[in-house]
Amino acid sequence: MSTAPFDPLDPHRPVAHLRPPRNWINDPNGLAFHDGYYHVCYQYNPHGTRHENMHWGHFRSPDLLSWEPLPLALAPTAGGEDADGCFSGNAVSDGDRLIAFYSALRQDRWYQPVTTATSRDGGRTFRPRGGLVIPEPPDGCTMYRDPYVWRDGARWRMLVGAALADGRGAALLYESPDLETWTYRGPFCAGTSQPVGSDDRDTGEGWECPQYLPAASGHGALIYSAWDDHDGPSCSVALTGHETGDVFEPGAPVLLDHGPDCYAPALMRAPGSRWLLWGWSWEARDEDWAAQDGWAGTLTLPREISLADDGSLHQLPASELLALRGDHSVHAEGRTTGADPVELGEVGRSFDLTARLDTSGEAGLRLVTAADGSEYLDIRLDPATGHLVVDRDRASRDGRARGGSHRMPCPADRPVDLRVVVDHSIAEIFLTSTGQVLTLRFYPTGADLWRLQARSAPGAGLGYAVDAWELLSLVVKAPSGDAALPERRSA
Ligand code: FRU
């Protein structure tokens, strides 16, 4: 069990990203708009910084900016079907009730069947149904968990993540008239593992946390997290396509997030036909380091996600987050051709940046996090291969942080518009023209003010226009009966 106290000055703790003060979190769960609030639950170990003892923690917000921790939504029931943990799932509102569907963990079963718990008091308390709504997987599964329920006209539908004995990953489809009696309809979609993205990843042997965004005329997007028995979780994948009967016909798989550190993204159907998405950003540092700091994992920013007519998915930070912009700390425009970097200005450890970059050769932005320039995160364009490259090899002088560089496709025939949100140890880099995103964690050790630089390879030439704002912290109300999370503005 972690005994690390809550340290409000922890340099790596995000301030504008949602997570509880202490302990381990993973997947966002139970995302629903209910009773006038956005409800966000998450996989939570209330006793330590490792993945065990899974409960559902719970926040709600009227506006995505101020959040109120509610009591734990779900806890394992001694001797019950979820005796060893309440694994992932979602929640639906039917007006009066908020009904959570989740995976019931018992160590003596290889699968995690579906059960529910219901709240009739706006999510303050949930009453477990007891027993299971789907007691067993269909034949031919080797992994089975993570229900996702949505309303489709008069009926309810559910996907459950699976690995099949024939080697395919799958999202299995069920249907119900009343949220209680479920009929199995077969695989909604299934596929063998194949390469996806630019960085040596694949679509997985098992599909965790399937999510479905239905759009007009039978079109839709199926999102899932690629997993295999040997290496565990790897990346999040999106399939766009259309439904024919009970089967989803997908186009080619793409990465939902091109970074190394976004997994188990989950959807919320929000008012105004809006879809929001949160992911889990895991730690990219030694477990012991996280244990010493007393916390591990954060949710990503809430993102608006939409399916364009050409079948591509676009993500951008939810527009509400513009209200977190504080001081306008950097405004710089110009051109550099040379060997020397151009200093653009100083930023805090939490900032929101827009940039237009125009180059025909290797060029980009460097976030320098130590005065002597020895520690930095590089974001650069590589027009020759048509990628945006994010390199964290020198982003921490602490050898316990992961390095490596990561790429996302980026059109090379026009200026590139970026939105970059950096919050202490998480960077979410959006290509605003294509709606693609890359999430990664990094752990600077420099105590100095951070600096932005524009750089170009000799002969490349870079035109830039950069604006950065201080990113203010979310307002998180003190939880009742627990240690208060102090309100804090960014450093
Ligand atoms: C994904 C996942 C889910 C599971 C949960 C357990 O990260 O492995 O498949 O339900 O986390 O915490």
Short mmCIF file of C-alpha atoms and ligand atoms in Angstrom, two decimals:
data_model
loop_
_atom_site.label_atom_id
_atom_site.label_comp_id
_atom_site.label_asym_id
_atom_site.label_seq_id
_atom_site.Cartn_x
_atom_site.Cartn_y
_atom_site.Cartn_z
CA MET A 1 0.00 0.00 0.00
CA SER A 2 1.27 3.47 -0.84
CA THR A 3 1.85 5.68 2.14
CA ALA A 4 3.13 8.63 0.12
CA PRO A 5 1.34 11.78 1.25
CA PHE A 6 -0.43 13.96 -1.30
CA ASP A 7 2.18 16.44 -2.47
CA PRO A 8 0.58 19.54 -3.99
CA LEU A 9 3.94 20.55 -5.47
CA ASP A 10 4.66 17.26 -7.19
CA PRO A 11 6.20 18.51 -10.48
CA HIS A 12 4.70 15.67 -12.52
CA ARG A 13 1.13 15.74 -11.32
CA PRO A 14 -1.19 17.15 -14.01
CA VAL A 15 -3.50 19.97 -12.93
CA ALA A 16 -5.94 20.17 -15.82
CA HIS A 17 -6.39 16.42 -16.20
CA LEU A 18 -8.80 14.46 -14.12
CA ARG A 19 -7.58 11.95 -11.56
CA PRO A 20 -7.98 11.47 -7.81
CA PRO A 21 -5.29 12.79 -5.43
CA ARG A 22 -3.66 9.45 -4.81
CA ASN A 23 -3.27 5.85 -5.92
CA TRP A 24 -3.66 3.92 -9.15
CA ILE A 25 -6.15 4.66 -11.90
CA ASN A 26 -6.68 3.16 -15.33
CA ASP A 27 -9.60 3.12 -17.78
CA PRO A 28 -12.30 5.76 -17.88
CA ASN A 29 -15.59 3.95 -17.11
CA GLY A 30 -19.29 4.67 -16.86
CA LEU A 31 -19.22 7.86 -18.95
CA ALA A 32 -22.72 9.28 -19.07
CA PHE A 33 -24.56 12.57 -19.06
CA HIS A 34 -27.18 12.16 -16.35
CA ASP A 35 -29.16 14.47 -14.10
CA GLY A 36 -27.52 17.56 -15.63
CA TYR A 37 -23.97 16.34 -15.02
CA TYR A 38 -21.16 14.73 -16.93
CA HIS A 39 -20.35 11.58 -14.94
CA VAL A 40 -16.85 10.19 -15.24
CA CYS A 41 -15.91 7.01 -13.42
CA TYR A 42 -12.56 5.30 -13.68
CA GLN A 43 -10.78 2.10 -12.70
CA TYR A 44 -9.37 2.83 -9.28
CA ASN A 45 -7.34 1.04 -6.63
CA PRO A 46 -8.08 2.97 -3.43
CA HIS A 47 -5.29 1.16 -1.60
CA GLY A 48 -2.17 1.65 -3.66
CA THR A 49 -0.34 2.52 -6.85
CA ARG A 50 -0.55 -0.86 -8.56
CA HIS A 51 -3.18 -2.44 -10.75
CA GLU A 52 -5.14 -4.51 -8.24
CA ASN A 53 -8.25 -4.23 -6.14
CA MET A 54 -10.28 -2.53 -8.83
CA HIS A 55 -13.12 -0.23 -7.83
CA TRP A 56 -14.87 2.51 -9.79
CA GLY A 57 -13.94 6.02 -8.64
CA HIS A 58 -16.43 8.71 -9.64
CA PHE A 59 -16.46 12.43 -10.51
CA ARG A 60 -19.23 14.59 -11.87
CA SER A 61 -19.22 18.02 -13.46
CA PRO A 62 -21.79 20.44 -14.83
CA ASP A 63 -19.34 22.01 -17.29
CA LEU A 64 -16.19 19.84 -17.73
CA LEU A 65 -14.24 22.43 -15.72
CA SER A 66 -15.27 22.06 -12.10
CA TRP A 67 -15.47 18.54 -10.78
CA GLU A 68 -16.93 17.01 -7.70
CA PRO A 69 -15.70 13.67 -6.43
CA LEU A 70 -18.63 11.42 -5.56
CA PRO A 71 -18.38 8.35 -3.36
CA LEU A 72 -16.87 5.26 -4.99
CA ALA A 73 -19.45 4.04 -7.49
CA LEU A 74 -18.52 0.36 -7.37
CA ALA A 75 -16.60 -1.81 -4.95
CA PRO A 76 -16.05 -5.58 -5.00
CA THR A 77 -18.69 -7.52 -3.04
CA ALA A 78 -17.26 -10.07 -0.60
CA GLY A 79 -18.27 -13.52 -1.80
CA GLY A 80 -20.10 -12.02 -4.82
CA GLU A 81 -19.62 -12.33 -8.57
CA ASP A 82 -17.27 -9.33 -8.46
CA ALA A 83 -15.48 -10.47 -5.30
CA ASP A 84 -12.04 -9.74 -6.80
CA GLY A 85 -12.76 -6.55 -8.68
CA CYS A 86 -15.11 -4.34 -10.64
CA PHE A 87 -13.53 -4.17 -14.07
CA SER A 88 -14.41 -1.84 -16.92
CA GLY A 89 -17.73 -1.00 -18.49
CA ASN A 90 -19.97 1.94 -19.29
CA ALA A 91 -23.20 3.44 -17.98
CA VAL A 92 -26.46 4.54 -19.51
CA SER A 93 -29.06 6.95 -18.26
CA ASP A 94 -32.73 6.13 -18.83
CA GLY A 95 -33.90 9.34 -17.25
CA ASP A 96 -34.39 8.30 -13.63
CA ARG A 97 -31.70 5.70 -13.36
CA LEU A 98 -28.01 5.66 -14.06
CA ILE A 99 -27.17 2.04 -14.79
CA ALA A 100 -23.57 0.87 -14.79
CA PHE A 101 -22.65 -2.22 -16.80
CA TYR A 102 -19.33 -3.72 -15.79
CA SER A 103 -17.07 -6.76 -15.84
CA ALA A 104 -17.19 -8.90 -12.73
CA LEU A 105 -13.78 -10.24 -11.73
CA ARG A 106 -13.21 -13.43 -9.83
CA GLN A 107 -9.79 -15.01 -9.83
CA ASP A 108 -11.32 -18.46 -10.24
CA ARG A 109 -12.76 -17.55 -13.70
CA TRP A 110 -10.81 -16.74 -16.89
CA TYR A 111 -13.57 -14.45 -18.20
CA GLN A 112 -15.21 -11.42 -16.62
CA PRO A 113 -18.95 -11.67 -17.21
CA VAL A 114 -21.34 -8.75 -17.26
CA THR A 115 -23.21 -7.43 -14.27
CA THR A 116 -24.87 -4.13 -13.36
CA ALA A 117 -25.42 -1.67 -10.56
CA THR A 118 -28.05 1.05 -10.52
CA SER A 119 -28.17 4.52 -9.05
CA ARG A 120 -31.42 6.34 -8.42
CA ASP A 121 -29.87 9.30 -6.63
CA GLY A 122 -27.87 10.99 -9.35
CA GLY A 123 -24.89 8.68 -8.98
CA ARG A 124 -24.27 9.17 -5.25
CA THR A 125 -24.89 5.52 -4.50
CA PHE A 126 -25.12 2.46 -6.70
CA ARG A 127 -26.95 -0.67 -5.80
CA PRO A 128 -25.37 -3.79 -7.28
CA ARG A 129 -27.92 -6.01 -8.94
CA GLY A 130 -26.25 -9.15 -7.59
CA GLY A 131 -25.76 -12.10 -9.91
CA LEU A 132 -24.92 -11.61 -13.57
CA VAL A 133 -26.84 -10.29 -16.57
CA ILE A 134 -24.67 -12.25 -18.98
CA PRO A 135 -23.30 -15.15 -16.99
CA GLU A 136 -21.05 -16.75 -19.61
CA PRO A 137 -19.27 -15.96 -22.84
CA PRO A 138 -20.44 -17.66 -26.01
CA ASP A 139 -18.40 -20.69 -27.13
CA GLY A 140 -15.04 -20.06 -28.69
CA CYS A 141 -13.74 -17.17 -26.57
CA THR A 142 -10.41 -17.03 -24.76
CA MET A 143 -10.85 -13.50 -23.35
CA TYR A 144 -14.13 -11.80 -22.53
CA ARG A 145 -14.85 -8.50 -20.72
CA ASP A 146 -15.79 -4.81 -20.95
CA PRO A 147 -19.46 -4.23 -21.82
CA TYR A 148 -20.52 -1.12 -23.71
CA VAL A 149 -24.26 -0.45 -23.84
CA TRP A 150 -26.06 2.06 -26.07
CA ARG A 151 -29.61 2.88 -26.99
CA ASP A 152 -30.62 2.26 -30.59
CA GLY A 153 -34.22 3.36 -31.12
CA ALA A 154 -36.49 1.17 -29.01
CA ARG A 155 -33.81 -1.40 -28.23
CA TRP A 156 -30.59 -1.47 -26.28
CA ARG A 157 -27.44 -2.98 -27.67
CA MET A 158 -24.26 -4.10 -26.00
CA LEU A 159 -20.76 -4.90 -27.17
CA VAL A 160 -18.39 -7.05 -25.14
CA GLY A 161 -14.66 -7.23 -25.85
CA ALA A 162 -13.23 -10.65 -26.68
CA ALA A 163 -10.43 -12.76 -28.05
CA LEU A 164 -11.58 -15.74 -30.07
CA ALA A 165 -10.00 -19.19 -30.07
CA ASP A 166 -9.35 -18.89 -33.83
CA GLY A 167 -6.93 -16.01 -33.11
CA ARG A 168 -9.22 -13.08 -33.93
CA GLY A 169 -10.06 -10.19 -31.66
CA ALA A 170 -13.76 -9.32 -31.54
CA ALA A 171 -16.54 -7.09 -30.31
CA LEU A 172 -19.51 -9.37 -29.56
CA LEU A 173 -23.03 -8.02 -29.97
CA TYR A 174 -26.05 -8.46 -27.67
CA GLU A 175 -29.50 -6.93 -27.78
CA SER A 176 -32.12 -6.21 -25.14
CA PRO A 177 -35.58 -4.62 -24.95
CA ASP A 178 -35.26 -3.69 -21.27
CA LEU A 179 -31.58 -3.66 -20.17
CA GLU A 180 -32.20 -6.89 -18.27
CA THR A 181 -32.71 -9.72 -20.77
CA TRP A 182 -29.95 -9.95 -23.33
CA THR A 183 -29.79 -12.04 -26.51
CA TYR A 184 -26.49 -12.83 -28.19
CA ARG A 185 -26.37 -11.78 -31.86
CA GLY A 186 -22.85 -12.91 -32.79
CA PRO A 187 -19.65 -10.97 -33.47
CA PHE A 188 -20.44 -7.36 -34.46
CA CYS A 189 -16.92 -7.18 -35.83
CA ALA A 190 -13.83 -9.41 -35.59
CA GLY A 191 -10.38 -9.45 -37.11
CA THR A 192 -6.94 -11.01 -37.03
CA SER A 193 -4.06 -8.94 -35.83
CA GLN A 194 -2.41 -6.74 -38.47
CA PRO A 195 0.04 -3.83 -38.39
CA VAL A 196 -1.47 -0.41 -37.64
CA GLY A 197 0.08 3.06 -37.61
CA SER A 198 3.66 4.00 -38.32
CA ASP A 199 5.36 2.70 -35.19
CA ASP A 200 5.43 -1.08 -35.20
CA ARG A 201 2.09 -1.72 -33.53
CA ASP A 202 -0.68 -4.15 -34.34
CA THR A 203 -4.42 -4.42 -33.96
CA GLY A 204 -4.23 -7.08 -31.24
CA GLU A 205 -5.38 -10.62 -30.60
CA GLY A 206 -7.96 -9.44 -28.12
CA TRP A 207 -10.15 -6.34 -28.22
CA GLU A 208 -10.61 -4.65 -24.85
CA CYS A 209 -13.09 -1.88 -24.10
CA PRO A 210 -15.00 -1.80 -27.41
CA GLN A 211 -16.95 1.45 -27.88
CA TYR A 212 -19.37 2.37 -30.62
CA LEU A 213 -20.20 5.75 -32.09
CA PRO A 214 -23.26 5.35 -34.32
CA ALA A 215 -23.63 7.98 -37.03
CA ALA A 216 -26.22 8.66 -39.74
CA SER A 217 -27.35 6.06 -42.29
CA GLY A 218 -25.82 3.05 -40.58
CA HIS A 219 -22.33 4.51 -40.53
CA GLY A 220 -20.32 4.35 -37.37
CA ALA A 221 -16.97 4.09 -35.63
CA LEU A 222 -15.88 1.14 -33.56
CA ILE A 223 -13.08 1.93 -31.15
CA TYR A 224 -11.24 -0.68 -29.15
CA SER A 225 -8.00 -1.29 -27.31
CA ALA A 226 -5.56 -3.81 -28.74
CA TRP A 227 -4.38 -6.42 -26.28
CA ASP A 228 -2.65 -9.75 -26.34
CA ASP A 229 -2.11 -12.38 -23.76
CA HIS A 230 1.67 -12.14 -23.90
CA ASP A 231 2.36 -8.39 -23.95
CA GLY A 232 -0.90 -7.11 -22.46
CA PRO A 233 -2.30 -3.75 -23.57
CA SER A 234 -0.75 -1.93 -26.52
CA CYS A 235 -2.70 0.78 -28.37
CA SER A 236 -6.15 2.07 -29.22
CA VAL A 237 -7.60 1.34 -32.63
CA ALA A 238 -10.47 2.85 -34.62
CA LEU A 239 -12.47 1.18 -37.36
CA THR A 240 -14.94 3.23 -39.31
CA GLY A 241 -17.51 1.60 -41.53
CA HIS A 242 -21.16 0.76 -41.69
CA GLU A 243 -23.64 -1.68 -40.23
CA THR A 244 -25.47 -4.33 -42.19
CA GLY A 245 -27.94 -6.09 -39.93
CA ASP A 246 -26.01 -7.10 -36.86
CA VAL A 247 -22.61 -6.91 -38.49
CA PHE A 248 -20.27 -3.97 -38.74
CA GLU A 249 -18.25 -3.83 -41.98
CA PRO A 250 -15.07 -1.93 -41.21
CA GLY A 251 -12.63 -0.07 -43.41
CA ALA A 252 -8.89 -0.29 -42.72
CA PRO A 253 -7.86 0.04 -39.05
CA VAL A 254 -6.19 3.25 -37.92
CA LEU A 255 -4.73 4.32 -34.59
CA LEU A 256 -7.15 6.34 -32.53
CA ASP A 257 -4.17 7.97 -30.82
CA HIS A 258 -0.71 7.87 -32.38
CA GLY A 259 1.17 8.23 -29.12
CA PRO A 260 2.50 5.48 -26.88
CA ASP A 261 0.47 6.43 -23.81
CA CYS A 262 -3.26 6.44 -24.51
CA TYR A 263 -5.27 3.30 -23.89
CA ALA A 264 -8.84 2.22 -23.18
CA PRO A 265 -10.47 5.36 -24.62
CA ALA A 266 -14.17 5.55 -23.82
CA LEU A 267 -17.07 7.46 -25.32
CA MET A 268 -19.75 9.62 -23.77
CA ARG A 269 -22.86 10.64 -25.64
CA ALA A 270 -23.19 14.25 -24.52
CA PRO A 271 -26.06 16.68 -25.01
CA GLY A 272 -26.30 18.44 -28.35
CA SER A 273 -25.38 15.36 -30.45
CA ARG A 274 -21.86 15.67 -29.19
CA TRP A 275 -19.55 12.75 -28.53
CA LEU A 276 -16.81 13.11 -25.95
CA LEU A 277 -13.93 10.76 -25.38
CA TRP A 278 -11.52 10.26 -22.50
CA GLY A 279 -8.57 7.88 -22.50
CA TRP A 280 -6.28 6.45 -19.86
CA SER A 281 -2.73 7.76 -20.03
CA TRP A 282 -0.53 5.33 -18.14
CA GLU A 283 2.82 6.11 -16.59
CA ALA A 284 5.92 5.92 -18.79
CA ARG A 285 8.25 5.62 -15.79
CA ASP A 286 9.31 2.97 -13.30
CA GLU A 287 6.58 1.62 -11.06
CA ASP A 288 8.71 2.39 -8.02
CA TRP A 289 8.95 6.04 -8.94
CA ALA A 290 5.16 6.28 -9.24
CA ALA A 291 4.79 4.40 -5.93
CA GLN A 292 7.13 6.88 -4.26
CA ASP A 293 4.99 9.78 -5.54
CA GLY A 294 1.82 7.97 -4.45
CA TRP A 295 -0.10 8.05 -7.73
CA ALA A 296 -0.13 6.41 -11.16
CA GLY A 297 -2.09 7.17 -14.33
CA THR A 298 -4.27 10.03 -15.45
CA LEU A 299 -7.26 10.48 -17.71
CA THR A 300 -6.64 12.40 -20.91
CA LEU A 301 -8.41 15.67 -21.59
CA PRO A 302 -12.01 15.25 -22.67
CA ARG A 303 -11.97 15.32 -26.47
CA GLU A 304 -14.73 16.04 -28.90
CA ILE A 305 -14.74 13.27 -31.42
CA SER A 306 -16.60 13.26 -34.71
CA LEU A 307 -16.87 11.10 -37.77
CA ALA A 308 -16.27 13.06 -40.97
CA ASP A 309 -18.00 12.31 -44.27
CA ASP A 310 -14.84 10.74 -45.63
CA GLY A 311 -14.90 8.21 -42.78
CA SER A 312 -12.07 9.75 -40.76
CA LEU A 313 -12.33 10.45 -37.05
CA HIS A 314 -11.43 13.91 -35.78
CA GLN A 315 -10.52 14.74 -32.20
CA LEU A 316 -9.93 18.07 -30.50
CA PRO A 317 -9.97 19.12 -26.84
CA ALA A 318 -13.55 19.85 -25.73
CA SER A 319 -14.26 23.52 -26.46
CA GLU A 320 -15.02 24.19 -22.78
CA LEU A 321 -11.30 23.81 -22.06
CA LEU A 322 -10.59 27.14 -23.74
CA ALA A 323 -11.81 28.62 -20.44
CA LEU A 324 -8.71 27.15 -18.78
CA ARG A 325 -6.51 29.48 -20.79
CA GLY A 326 -4.90 31.99 -18.43
CA ASP A 327 -2.09 34.44 -19.22
CA HIS A 328 -1.12 34.69 -22.84
CA SER A 329 2.53 33.91 -22.24
CA VAL A 330 3.95 33.57 -25.75
CA HIS A 331 3.16 35.26 -29.00
CA ALA A 332 5.83 34.81 -31.63
CA GLU A 333 5.89 34.91 -35.39
CA GLY A 334 8.77 34.74 -37.80
CA ARG A 335 11.03 32.65 -39.89
CA THR A 336 14.24 30.85 -39.17
CA THR A 337 16.59 29.26 -41.60
CA GLY A 338 19.56 28.84 -39.54
CA ALA A 339 21.72 26.83 -37.31
CA ASP A 340 20.67 28.74 -34.20
CA PRO A 341 17.38 28.07 -32.44
CA VAL A 342 15.00 31.00 -31.99
CA GLU A 343 13.79 31.59 -28.44
CA LEU A 344 10.00 32.05 -28.53
CA GLY A 345 9.35 32.66 -24.84
CA GLU A 346 8.86 31.06 -21.47
CA VAL A 347 6.01 28.80 -20.44
CA GLY A 348 4.97 27.20 -17.17
CA ARG A 349 4.66 23.48 -16.64
CA SER A 350 1.11 23.59 -17.83
CA PHE A 351 0.25 25.36 -21.05
CA ASP A 352 -2.01 25.31 -24.08
CA LEU A 353 -0.37 26.20 -27.37
CA THR A 354 -1.38 26.76 -30.96
CA ALA A 355 1.20 26.81 -33.72
CA ARG A 356 1.28 27.12 -37.47
CA LEU A 357 4.46 25.66 -38.91
CA ASP A 358 5.47 25.99 -42.54
CA THR A 359 8.52 24.12 -43.74
CA SER A 360 9.76 21.95 -46.54
CA GLY A 361 12.51 20.33 -44.47
CA GLU A 362 12.99 19.03 -40.92
CA ALA A 363 11.94 21.72 -38.48
CA GLY A 364 9.78 22.21 -35.41
CA LEU A 365 9.41 23.24 -31.81
CA ARG A 366 11.51 22.29 -28.83
CA LEU A 367 10.28 22.50 -25.25
CA VAL A 368 13.45 23.00 -23.22
CA THR A 369 12.93 21.97 -19.61
CA ALA A 370 16.40 22.55 -18.12
CA ALA A 371 18.35 25.82 -18.19
CA ASP A 372 21.45 24.24 -19.71
CA GLY A 373 19.40 22.87 -22.63
CA SER A 374 20.21 19.25 -21.81
CA GLU A 375 16.59 18.22 -21.32
CA TYR A 376 13.90 18.76 -23.92
CA LEU A 377 10.89 17.40 -25.75
CA ASP A 378 11.07 17.77 -29.52
CA ILE A 379 8.08 18.14 -31.82
CA ARG A 380 9.22 18.29 -35.42
CA LEU A 381 7.92 17.92 -38.91
CA ASP A 382 9.52 15.48 -41.28
CA PRO A 383 8.02 16.45 -44.66
CA ALA A 384 10.16 13.85 -46.45
CA THR A 385 8.21 11.00 -44.83
CA GLY A 386 5.02 13.01 -44.17
CA HIS A 387 5.13 12.70 -40.39
CA LEU A 388 5.03 14.72 -37.25
CA VAL A 389 7.65 13.24 -34.96
CA VAL A 390 7.61 13.60 -31.19
CA ASP A 391 10.88 12.64 -29.59
CA ARG A 392 11.21 12.13 -25.85
CA ASP A 393 14.68 10.57 -25.85
CA ARG A 394 16.08 13.62 -24.03
CA ALA A 395 12.89 14.60 -22.22
CA SER A 396 14.04 13.43 -18.80
CA ARG A 397 17.48 13.28 -17.22
CA ASP A 398 16.08 10.57 -14.97
CA GLY A 399 16.86 7.13 -16.42
CA ARG A 400 13.64 5.74 -14.94
CA ALA A 401 11.58 7.58 -17.60
CA ARG A 402 10.86 5.95 -20.95
CA GLY A 403 12.37 7.47 -24.13
CA GLY A 404 11.77 6.86 -27.81
CA SER A 405 10.24 8.79 -30.67
CA HIS A 406 6.73 8.51 -32.06
CA ARG A 407 5.13 9.58 -35.30
CA MET A 408 1.80 10.52 -36.74
CA PRO A 409 0.99 11.09 -40.39
CA CYS A 410 0.98 14.74 -41.33
CA PRO A 411 0.21 16.20 -44.77
CA ALA A 412 3.43 17.74 -46.14
CA ASP A 413 1.97 19.92 -48.89
CA ARG A 414 0.67 22.76 -46.69
CA PRO A 415 1.37 24.59 -43.43
CA VAL A 416 0.65 22.49 -40.36
CA ASP A 417 -1.65 23.66 -37.56
CA LEU A 418 -1.00 22.22 -34.14
CA ARG A 419 -2.68 22.42 -30.78
CA VAL A 420 -0.44 21.20 -28.00
CA VAL A 421 -1.60 20.85 -24.43
CA VAL A 422 1.17 20.13 -21.95
CA ASP A 423 0.29 19.53 -18.32
CA HIS A 424 3.33 18.69 -16.14
CA SER A 425 3.96 15.12 -17.32
CA ILE A 426 1.46 14.66 -20.15
CA ALA A 427 1.52 16.13 -23.65
CA GLU A 428 -1.41 15.82 -26.04
CA ILE A 429 -0.48 16.96 -29.52
CA PHE A 430 -3.35 17.56 -31.96
CA LEU A 431 -2.98 18.11 -35.69
CA THR A 432 -5.92 20.44 -36.05
CA SER A 433 -6.33 20.07 -39.80
CA THR A 434 -6.69 16.28 -39.71
CA GLY A 435 -8.01 15.84 -36.16
CA GLN A 436 -5.29 13.30 -35.36
CA VAL A 437 -3.71 13.19 -31.92
CA LEU A 438 -0.61 11.83 -30.22
CA THR A 439 -0.49 11.45 -26.42
CA LEU A 440 2.66 10.87 -24.45
CA ARG A 441 4.01 11.14 -20.93
CA PHE A 442 7.37 12.72 -20.10
CA TYR A 443 9.08 13.54 -16.82
CA PRO A 444 11.29 16.65 -16.87
CA THR A 445 13.64 17.07 -13.94
CA GLY A 446 14.64 20.72 -14.53
CA ALA A 447 13.32 23.09 -11.89
CA ASP A 448 13.75 26.12 -14.14
CA LEU A 449 11.16 27.89 -16.20
CA TRP A 450 10.52 26.02 -19.41
CA ARG A 451 11.30 27.62 -22.77
CA LEU A 452 9.98 27.20 -26.26
CA GLN A 453 12.29 27.26 -29.25
CA ALA A 454 11.75 27.18 -33.00
CA ARG A 455 14.38 25.14 -34.80
CA SER A 456 15.09 24.10 -38.30
CA ALA A 457 17.65 21.77 -39.80
CA PRO A 458 20.32 23.63 -41.80
CA GLY A 459 18.84 24.65 -45.12
CA ALA A 460 15.27 23.70 -44.14
CA GLY A 461 13.75 27.04 -43.18
CA LEU A 462 10.78 27.30 -40.87
CA GLY A 463 7.97 29.84 -40.83
CA TYR A 464 6.21 29.85 -37.47
CA ALA A 465 3.37 31.55 -35.62
CA VAL A 466 3.08 30.40 -32.02
CA ASP A 467 0.75 31.41 -29.20
CA ALA A 468 0.83 29.83 -25.75
CA TRP A 469 -1.40 30.40 -22.77
CA GLU A 470 -0.94 29.34 -19.20
CA LEU A 471 -3.22 26.34 -18.58
CA LEU A 472 -5.20 26.78 -15.38
CA SER A 473 -6.10 23.88 -13.17
CA LEU A 474 -9.49 22.24 -13.00
CA VAL A 475 -11.43 23.14 -9.91
CA VAL A 476 -11.93 19.96 -7.93
CA LYS A 477 -14.21 20.24 -4.94
CA ALA A 478 -13.07 18.73 -1.68
CA PRO A 479 -14.43 15.22 -1.44
CA SER A 480 -16.69 14.67 1.51
CA GLY A 481 -15.08 12.58 4.21
CA ASP A 482 -11.69 12.35 2.51
CA ALA A 483 -8.50 14.40 2.30
CA ALA A 484 -9.19 17.60 0.40
CA LEU A 485 -7.59 18.15 -2.97
CA PRO A 486 -6.34 21.70 -2.72
CA GLU A 487 -7.25 24.05 -5.52
CA ARG A 488 -4.17 25.05 -7.35
CA ARG A 489 -3.22 27.06 -10.38
CA SER A 490 -0.50 25.96 -12.69
CA ALA A 491 3.10 26.50 -11.60
C1 FRU B 1 -8.11 -2.26 -19.95
C2 FRU B 1 -8.52 -3.28 -18.91
C3 FRU B 1 -9.90 -3.82 -19.16
C4 FRU B 1 -10.31 -4.32 -17.82
C5 FRU B 1 -9.69 -3.28 -16.91
C6 FRU B 1 -9.19 -3.82 -15.61
O1 FRU B 1 -7.08 -1.44 -19.49
O2 FRU B 1 -7.59 -4.34 -18.86
O3 FRU B 1 -9.96 -4.81 -20.17
O4 FRU B 1 -11.69 -4.41 -17.66
O5 FRU B 1 -8.62 -2.71 -17.63
O6 FRU B 1 -8.69 -2.81 -14.80
#
